[in-house]
Amino acid sequence: MCGIVGYNGKEKAVDILLDGLSKLEYRGYDSAGVAIRDNKKEIEIYKSKGKLLNLKDKIKDKKLNGTCGIGHTRWATHGEPNETNAHPHTSNDGNVTLVHNGIIENYQELTQKLKRHDYKLYSETDTEVLTNLIDYYYKKYKMGPIDAINRTMVRVRGSYAIAVMFREYPNEIWVARKDSPMIIGLDKNGTYLASDVPAILKYTKNVYYIDNMELACLKKDSVSFYDLNGDEINKELKEIKWDVSSAEKEGYEHFMIKEINEEDEVVKKTLNSLIKDNQIDLSQTGLTIEEIKKFKQIYIVACGSAYHVGICAQYILEDLTRIPVRVEIASEFRYRKPILDKNGLVIIISQSGETADSLAALREAKDQGIKTLSIVNVVGSSIARESDHVLYTLAGPEIAVATTKAFSTQLIACYSLAIEFAKVKNKINKKEYKELIDELQLIPDKIKTILDNVTEEIQRFSSKFSHIKDAFYIGRGLDYAISLEGSLKLKEVSYIHTEAYAAGELKHGTISLIEDNTLVIGIATQEEIFEKTISNLVEVKSRGAYVLVVTPEGKDVKKVANATFYIPETNKYFYPSLTVIPLQLIGYYMAVSKGLDVDKPRNLAKSVTVE
Ligand code: F6R
């Protein structure tokens, strides 16, 4: 999705803007642009289609000494990716210059309004409409930027984060948002704005979170905030805990493999935040024992990989707590008028905390008066701020589009909830509780063992198999849940068609697709259903499939496996944390073997802030 960065201070803005935009590249984009202003001189705008490199080339010989500017990477929604549609946009006479993330839903109606007032539109974007609308209100009421932006916010429908410069207000950048992320940073060299933390992390860790329907004015050494009435409001400066290095590649070829290799560490960090003196400690969430006791139903709502975490969690939570759990894709949940139990808990899982459908699902739950808990990685994100309770995963910034380390920390969050809820509901005794906690704390070392032991093997396997057109992932129970994630990982980064099936479901149709050398990856960790999964693998093998099995050490799968990746043994509930590592590595190395842009797969964006 689109990215915004801005700077106003003592340094040359162009360097900070280009550096910030490069940190946002991972989000996916198809054009980029900057607007830079040197005090009272006219704003200079440069844009180009394609990679940021094109923009850099275009401006390399320009003398851009301005110390105030805004930049943007655009992911086309309204209108094709070209220079005219790229941001920044200006109003007809250049009075207003603006960059925008999000979508203006009523842009057609606003276009008519502007045309009636003799505005001309040159691009196909909703952003140009927004820019001219601000200009219209600015000139009509002559009450300055706060009034013009506020009137515009009341008039437009949709989601937006905007950064605006006014010709008559040099050395000021104006910011506003609704349902699209934006943070504002401050240090001794100036003020910063960004739609995503990594863009400014190198410069400052001190940020303000601007809320929906609020406005900010960034001067060279201060930031002021205003509400919709135009009244000034106070905000607290917060510190971001992420390391600068976690948003850099640090010698790795891709962010994805760097992030896979960080999994043992981030899982440990997340565990340490949730286990104190060998007891699960959910105090960070604010959930009380009395509240937990009352939950009669749990709904887990999420998208993509986070939804797969939800499916894993469903098996574990139901089994351990005996509370019924329902898992739903957020884009379905939000529109199906769900009937929710008043004594229920809605859990939203989201790395970014900004996924539009997950945010809408959260609001639906809140509208129905149901308690909400979000499992979120990005502090201060919309989902985190709007939930009743928040459990933060400590994965740090995740840059590769395909999630890996955040997924693993989300699993840890779910295990912790399941164990604690089971304890509060008296479904496990002290001994069982202790055994679960002890085993849980061994997960980071086991992840490290897998990374050390199987990476090379998987590299070799992937280079042999990267030509394939299809692959199937099968398993039962939690192994099925993790098959869904393995399948998504492979298809999204390697563009190989894959499907995940509950092993027992295969013979109800899909088995007809199995032919000589079709790759079938079987996950077999769950003792009670192990033999059944093996039987399903025998069935596909006898129809010509090449069978790869992921299974705990000591398991004899020789009769069925053409190849095997072994993982350490663990408690049955925690296998997803181990099996997912080889599956993520398969996705990564298959894509590398095909020479693909692993960190930025085609058509995908890191955080899906539009429907
Ligand atoms: C897949 C992937 C996506 C996200 C999904 C939800 O590798 O990253 O499927 O899991 O878009 O995103 P968040 O977790 O930010 O809500």
Tab-separated table of C-alpha atoms and ligand atoms in Angstrom, residues 302-308 348-356 358 375 383 398 400-404 406-407 410 485 488-489 492-493 604-608, ligand 1:
chain	number	residue	atom	x	y	z
A	302	ALA	CA	-8.239	-11.897	11.208
A	303	CYS	CA	-6.941	-11.960	7.625
A	304	GLY	CA	-4.364	-14.068	5.788
A	305	SER	CA	-1.630	-15.544	7.936
A	306	ALA	CA	-3.098	-13.993	11.063
A	307	TYR	CA	-6.284	-15.939	10.279
A	308	HIS	CA	-4.188	-19.110	10.143
A	348	ILE	CA	-8.536	-9.678	16.548
A	349	ILE	CA	-5.104	-10.815	15.373
A	350	SER	CA	-3.084	-8.392	13.267
A	351	GLN	CA	0.604	-7.716	12.772
A	352	SER	CA	0.162	-4.205	11.434
A	353	GLY	CA	-2.877	-3.303	13.507
A	354	GLU	CA	-4.111	-1.406	10.447
A	355	THR	CA	-5.750	-4.065	8.249
A	356	ALA	CA	-8.972	-2.417	7.102
A	358	SER	CA	-9.844	-6.505	10.765
A	375	ILE	CA	-3.053	-9.349	19.397
A	383	ILE	CA	-6.606	-1.805	16.112
A	398	GLU	CA	8.522	-6.837	9.969
A	400	ALA	CA	9.251	-8.568	4.216
A	401	VAL	CA	5.734	-8.583	2.825
A	402	ALA	CA	5.258	-12.252	3.704
A	403	THR	CA	4.920	-12.522	7.447
A	404	THR	CA	7.156	-14.958	9.308
A	406	ALA	CA	5.165	-11.899	13.517
A	407	PHE	CA	3.256	-15.118	12.795
A	410	GLN	CA	1.164	-14.438	17.406
A	485	GLU	CA	0.111	-21.242	6.383
A	488	LEU	CA	0.138	-19.494	1.632
A	489	LYS	CA	3.843	-18.905	2.238
A	492	GLU	CA	2.659	-15.811	-2.222
A	493	VAL	CA	6.414	-15.599	-2.659
A	604	LEU	CA	0.952	-7.742	-2.665
A	605	ALA	CA	1.202	-5.042	-0.044
A	606	LYS	CA	2.442	-5.354	3.510
A	607	SER	CA	-0.450	-3.769	5.236
A	608	VAL	CA	-3.833	-3.850	3.574
B	1	F6R	C1	0.929	-13.293	4.435
B	1	F6R	C2	0.619	-12.045	5.107
B	1	F6R	C3	-0.797	-11.595	5.112
B	1	F6R	C4	-1.156	-10.938	6.451
B	1	F6R	C5	-2.559	-10.346	6.363
B	1	F6R	C6	-2.981	-9.709	7.662
B	1	F6R	O1	2.279	-13.598	4.516
B	1	F6R	O2	1.474	-11.370	5.608
B	1	F6R	O3	-1.662	-12.640	4.834
B	1	F6R	O4	-1.071	-11.895	7.449
B	1	F6R	O5	-2.602	-9.395	5.348
B	1	F6R	O6	-2.154	-8.639	7.992
B	1	F6R	P1	-2.095	-8.091	9.461
B	1	F6R	O7	-1.551	-9.186	10.317
B	1	F6R	O8	-1.195	-6.899	9.404
B	1	F6R	O9	-3.502	-7.740	9.852
